[in-house]
Each structure stands twice: as C-alpha cells, then as structure tokens.
PDB file of C-alpha atoms in Angstrom:
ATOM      1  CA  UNK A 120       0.000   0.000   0.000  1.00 62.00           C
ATOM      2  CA  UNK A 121       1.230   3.493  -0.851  1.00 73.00           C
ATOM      3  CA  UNK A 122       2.053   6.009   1.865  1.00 72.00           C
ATOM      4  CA  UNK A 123       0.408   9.061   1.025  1.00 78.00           C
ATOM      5  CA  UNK A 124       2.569  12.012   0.337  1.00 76.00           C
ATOM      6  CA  UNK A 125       3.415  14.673   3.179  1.00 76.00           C
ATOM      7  CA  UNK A 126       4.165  17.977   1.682  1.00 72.00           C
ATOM      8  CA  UNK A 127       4.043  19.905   4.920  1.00 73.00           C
ATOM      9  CA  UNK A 128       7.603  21.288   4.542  1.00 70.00           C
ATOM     10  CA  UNK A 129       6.413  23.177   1.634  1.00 66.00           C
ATOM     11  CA  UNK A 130       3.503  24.998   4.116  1.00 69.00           C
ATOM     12  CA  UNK A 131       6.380  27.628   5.324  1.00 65.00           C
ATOM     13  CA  UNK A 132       8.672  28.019   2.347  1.00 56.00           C
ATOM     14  CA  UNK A 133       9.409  31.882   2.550  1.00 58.00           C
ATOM     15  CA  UNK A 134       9.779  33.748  -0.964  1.00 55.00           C
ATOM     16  CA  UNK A 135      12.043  37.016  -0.563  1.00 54.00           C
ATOM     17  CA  UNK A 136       9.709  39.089  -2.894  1.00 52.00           C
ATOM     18  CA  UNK A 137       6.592  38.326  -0.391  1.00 53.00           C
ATOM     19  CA  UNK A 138       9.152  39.674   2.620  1.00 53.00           C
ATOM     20  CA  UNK A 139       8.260  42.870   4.298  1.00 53.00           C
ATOM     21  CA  UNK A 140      12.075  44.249   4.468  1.00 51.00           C
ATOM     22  CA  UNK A 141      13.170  46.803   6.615  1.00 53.00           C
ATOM     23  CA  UNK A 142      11.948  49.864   5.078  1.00 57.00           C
ATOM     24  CA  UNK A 143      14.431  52.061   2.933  1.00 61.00           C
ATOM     25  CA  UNK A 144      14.674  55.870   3.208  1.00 68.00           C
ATOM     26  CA  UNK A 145      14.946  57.834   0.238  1.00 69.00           C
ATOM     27  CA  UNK A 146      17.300  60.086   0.014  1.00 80.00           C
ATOM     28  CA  UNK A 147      17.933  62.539  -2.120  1.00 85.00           C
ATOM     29  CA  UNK A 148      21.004  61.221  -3.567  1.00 86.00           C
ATOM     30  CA  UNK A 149      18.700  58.075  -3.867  1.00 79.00           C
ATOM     31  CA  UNK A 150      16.229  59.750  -5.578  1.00 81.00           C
ATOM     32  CA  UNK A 151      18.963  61.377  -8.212  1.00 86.00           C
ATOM     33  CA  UNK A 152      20.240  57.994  -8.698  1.00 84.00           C
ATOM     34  CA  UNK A 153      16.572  56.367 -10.004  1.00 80.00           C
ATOM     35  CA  UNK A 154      16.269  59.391 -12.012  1.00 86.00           C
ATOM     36  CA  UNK A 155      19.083  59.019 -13.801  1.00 89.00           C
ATOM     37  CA  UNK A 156      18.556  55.461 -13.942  1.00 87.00           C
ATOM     38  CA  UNK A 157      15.411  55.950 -15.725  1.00 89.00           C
ATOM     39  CA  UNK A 158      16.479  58.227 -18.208  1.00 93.00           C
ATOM     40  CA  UNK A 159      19.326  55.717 -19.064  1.00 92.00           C
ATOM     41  CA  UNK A 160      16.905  53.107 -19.141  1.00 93.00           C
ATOM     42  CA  UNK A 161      14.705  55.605 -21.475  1.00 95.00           C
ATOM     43  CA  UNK A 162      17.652  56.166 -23.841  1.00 96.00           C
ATOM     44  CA  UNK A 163      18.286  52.283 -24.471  1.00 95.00           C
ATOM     45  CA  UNK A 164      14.573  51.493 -24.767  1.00 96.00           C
ATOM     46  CA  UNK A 165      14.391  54.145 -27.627  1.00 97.00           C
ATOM     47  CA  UNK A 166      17.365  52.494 -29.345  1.00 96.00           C
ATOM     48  CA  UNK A 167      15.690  48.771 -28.803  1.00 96.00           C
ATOM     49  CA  UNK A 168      12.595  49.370 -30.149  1.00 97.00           C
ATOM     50  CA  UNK A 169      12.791  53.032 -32.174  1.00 96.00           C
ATOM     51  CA  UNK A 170       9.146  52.505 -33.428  1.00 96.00           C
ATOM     52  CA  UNK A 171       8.058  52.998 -29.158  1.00 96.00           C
ATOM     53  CA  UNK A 172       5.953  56.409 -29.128  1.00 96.00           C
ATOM     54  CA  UNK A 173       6.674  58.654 -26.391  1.00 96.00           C
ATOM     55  CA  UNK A 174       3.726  57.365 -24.368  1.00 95.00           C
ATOM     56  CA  UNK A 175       3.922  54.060 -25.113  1.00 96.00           C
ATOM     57  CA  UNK A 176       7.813  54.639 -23.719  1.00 96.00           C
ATOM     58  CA  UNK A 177       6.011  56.555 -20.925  1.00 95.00           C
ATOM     59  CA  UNK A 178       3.939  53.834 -19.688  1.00 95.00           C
ATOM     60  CA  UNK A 179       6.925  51.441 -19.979  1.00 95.00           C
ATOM     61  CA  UNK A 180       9.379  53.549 -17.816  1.00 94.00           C
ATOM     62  CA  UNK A 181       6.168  53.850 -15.876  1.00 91.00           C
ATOM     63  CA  UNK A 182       5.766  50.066 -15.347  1.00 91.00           C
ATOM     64  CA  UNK A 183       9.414  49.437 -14.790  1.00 91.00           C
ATOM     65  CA  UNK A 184      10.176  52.079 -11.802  1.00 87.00           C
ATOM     66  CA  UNK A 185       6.761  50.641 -10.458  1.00 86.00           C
ATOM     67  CA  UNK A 186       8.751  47.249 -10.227  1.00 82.00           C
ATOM     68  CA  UNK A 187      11.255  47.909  -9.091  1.00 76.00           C
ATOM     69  CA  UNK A 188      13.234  47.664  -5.674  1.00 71.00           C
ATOM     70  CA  UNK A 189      15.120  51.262  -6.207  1.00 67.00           C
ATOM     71  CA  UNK A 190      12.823  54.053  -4.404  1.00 66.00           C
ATOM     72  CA  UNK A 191      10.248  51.976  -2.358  1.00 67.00           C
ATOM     73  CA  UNK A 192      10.691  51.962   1.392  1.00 70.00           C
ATOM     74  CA  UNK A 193       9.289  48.481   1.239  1.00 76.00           C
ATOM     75  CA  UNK A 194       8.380  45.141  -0.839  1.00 79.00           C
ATOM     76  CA  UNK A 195       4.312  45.666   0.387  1.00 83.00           C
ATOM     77  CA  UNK A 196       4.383  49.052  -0.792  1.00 82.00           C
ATOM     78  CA  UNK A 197       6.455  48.158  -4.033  1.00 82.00           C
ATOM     79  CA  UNK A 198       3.738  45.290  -4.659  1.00 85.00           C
ATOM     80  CA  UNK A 199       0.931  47.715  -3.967  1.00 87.00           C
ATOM     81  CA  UNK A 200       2.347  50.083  -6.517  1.00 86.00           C
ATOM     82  CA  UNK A 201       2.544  47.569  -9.393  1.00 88.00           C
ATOM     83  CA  UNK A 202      -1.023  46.666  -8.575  1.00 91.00           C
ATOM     84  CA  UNK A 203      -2.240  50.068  -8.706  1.00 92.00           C
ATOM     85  CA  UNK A 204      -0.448  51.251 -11.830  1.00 90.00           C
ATOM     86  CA  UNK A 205      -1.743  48.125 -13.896  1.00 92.00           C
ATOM     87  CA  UNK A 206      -5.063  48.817 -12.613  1.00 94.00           C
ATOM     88  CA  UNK A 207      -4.791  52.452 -13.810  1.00 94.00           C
ATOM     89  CA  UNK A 208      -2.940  51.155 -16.879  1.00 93.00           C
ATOM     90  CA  UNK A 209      -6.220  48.985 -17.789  1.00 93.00           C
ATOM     91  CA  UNK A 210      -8.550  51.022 -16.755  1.00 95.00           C
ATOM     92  CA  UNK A 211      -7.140  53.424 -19.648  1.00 93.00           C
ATOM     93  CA  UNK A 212      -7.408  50.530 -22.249  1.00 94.00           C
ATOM     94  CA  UNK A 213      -3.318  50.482 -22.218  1.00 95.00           C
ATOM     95  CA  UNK A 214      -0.599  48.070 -20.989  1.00 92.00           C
ATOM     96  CA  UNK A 215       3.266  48.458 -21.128  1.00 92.00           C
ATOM     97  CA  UNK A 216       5.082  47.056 -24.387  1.00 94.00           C
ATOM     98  CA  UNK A 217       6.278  43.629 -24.121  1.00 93.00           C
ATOM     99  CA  UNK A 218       7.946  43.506 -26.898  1.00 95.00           C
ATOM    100  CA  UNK A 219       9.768  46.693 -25.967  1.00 96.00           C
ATOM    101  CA  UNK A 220      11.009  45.304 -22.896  1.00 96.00           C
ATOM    102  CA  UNK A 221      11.566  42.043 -24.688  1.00 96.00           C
ATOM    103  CA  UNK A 222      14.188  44.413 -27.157  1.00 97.00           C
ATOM    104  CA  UNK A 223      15.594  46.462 -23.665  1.00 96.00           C
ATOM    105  CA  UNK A 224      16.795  42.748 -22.463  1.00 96.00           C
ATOM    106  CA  UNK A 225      17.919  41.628 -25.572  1.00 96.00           C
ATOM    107  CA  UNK A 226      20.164  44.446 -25.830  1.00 95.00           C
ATOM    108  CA  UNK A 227      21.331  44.855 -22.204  1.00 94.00           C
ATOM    109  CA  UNK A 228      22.447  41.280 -22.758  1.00 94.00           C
ATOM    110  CA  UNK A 229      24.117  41.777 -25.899  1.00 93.00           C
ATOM    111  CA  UNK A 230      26.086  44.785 -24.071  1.00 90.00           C
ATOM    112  CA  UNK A 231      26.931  42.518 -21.127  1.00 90.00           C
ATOM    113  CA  UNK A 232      29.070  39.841 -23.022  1.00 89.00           C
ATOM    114  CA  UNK A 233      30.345  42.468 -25.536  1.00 86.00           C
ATOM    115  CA  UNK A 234      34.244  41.805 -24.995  1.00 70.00           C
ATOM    116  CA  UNK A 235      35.226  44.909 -26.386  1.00 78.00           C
ATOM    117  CA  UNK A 236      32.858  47.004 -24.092  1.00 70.00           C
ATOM    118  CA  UNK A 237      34.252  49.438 -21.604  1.00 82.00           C
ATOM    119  CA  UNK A 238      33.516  48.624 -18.082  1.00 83.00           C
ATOM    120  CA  UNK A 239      31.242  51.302 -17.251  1.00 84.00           C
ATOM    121  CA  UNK A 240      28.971  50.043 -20.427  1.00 85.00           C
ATOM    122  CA  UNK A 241      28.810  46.292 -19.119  1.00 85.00           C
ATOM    123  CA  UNK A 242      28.306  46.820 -16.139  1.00 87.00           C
ATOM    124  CA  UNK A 243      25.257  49.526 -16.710  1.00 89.00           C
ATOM    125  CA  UNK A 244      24.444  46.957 -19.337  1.00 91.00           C
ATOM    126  CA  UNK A 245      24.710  44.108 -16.408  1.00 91.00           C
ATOM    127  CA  UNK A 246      22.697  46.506 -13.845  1.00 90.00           C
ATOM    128  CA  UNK A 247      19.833  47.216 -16.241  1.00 91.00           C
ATOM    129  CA  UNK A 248      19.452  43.740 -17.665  1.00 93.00           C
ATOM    130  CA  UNK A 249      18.549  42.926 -13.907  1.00 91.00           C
ATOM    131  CA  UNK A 250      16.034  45.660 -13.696  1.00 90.00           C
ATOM    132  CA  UNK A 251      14.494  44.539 -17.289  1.00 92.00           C
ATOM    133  CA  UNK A 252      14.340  40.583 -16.161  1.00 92.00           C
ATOM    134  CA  UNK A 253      12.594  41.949 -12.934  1.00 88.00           C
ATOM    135  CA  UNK A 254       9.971  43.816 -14.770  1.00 90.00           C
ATOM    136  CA  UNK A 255       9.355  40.441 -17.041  1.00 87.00           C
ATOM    137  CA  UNK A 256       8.711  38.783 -14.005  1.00 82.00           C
TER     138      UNK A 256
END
C-alpha cells in the first residue's frame, strides 16, 4: 500500500519578494540615482525598439520604476504600486510594451558579453538587464 505524500515542509517556504524588508529611506542622492537610472533606461529602450511612441515609452518607464526595488521603502508598498499602476494602466485601455522590454533585455544582454565594451557600459548593461528581467517577471 502506498504512503500518502506529506508535503508539509512546503507549508512555510518563505519567498524574498513576499518579505516585508526593513523599510528604505529615500534620500535625495537616492532619488537622483533612479532618475538618472530611468532616463538611461529611457535612452536604451528608444534604441531597442525606435518605433516605441513617447507614451507608449512613458507607460513602460512607468511600469518598470513601479517594479522595481530602487525608491520603495518596502516590498508591500512596491507590490501595492505595481497593482495600482496596472489597474490604472487597464482602466485606460493600455498596458506596457512587451515587446519593448523584450528588445531592452535583448540588448542589455548583448552589451553585457560584448568583450570589447568598456567597463562602465557592461556593467550599466549588467545593472539594467537585472532591472528589465525583474519587470518580465
């Protein structure tokens, strides 16, 4: 006769993104850095997918600050975010451009294992291909 399956060590398996961490405060120099960081990410969106309007590349820079870790003092306030701009997003018969993100990874991964790439360029490249892998999650 077959012993039935216990999966009780799976009832308390703890998933980093669901953590409340301890909140963040947000500087100024914080808040220059995601600025900057966004219009970076801005410039190499408009060279992965050129044919992006400017509020369809709105909505995308939108959607990825919403994601990510950079100015939220917390993950419950990060998630909350997300889940308020793709309400807003829907509610306004839009959503962010897959396939533009889809292009932003492609090429932040193509400028990562370029071997003739100066070190500030990889590692930007490196950087943002971790903040465009987060938003495609």
């Amino acid at each position: 006769e077959d012993m039935p399956l216990d999966y009780s060590k799976w009832d308390h398996l703890e998933d980093d993104e669901d953590e409340v961490v301890a909140p963040r405060q947000l500087t100024p120099e914080r808040q220059a850095n995601h600025d900057q960081s966004l219009a970076l990410i801005a410039e190499w969106v408009r060279e992965a997918d050129p044919r992006l309007s400017a509020d369809e590349l709105t909505l995308l820079i939108g959607f990825i600050a919403s994601q990510h870790h950079g100015i939220h003092p917390d993950n419950l306030k990060r998630h909350m975010e997300i889940a308020a701009f793709m309400e807003k997003a829907a509610a306004q018969g839009k959503e962010p451009s897959l396939h533009a993100l889809l292009a932003l990874t492609s090429l932040c991964k193509i400028r990562a294992d370029q071997a003739d790439a100066d070190a500030d360029t990889a590692g930007q490249a490196s950087r943002m291909l971790g903040v465009a892998t987060g938003a495609l999650n």
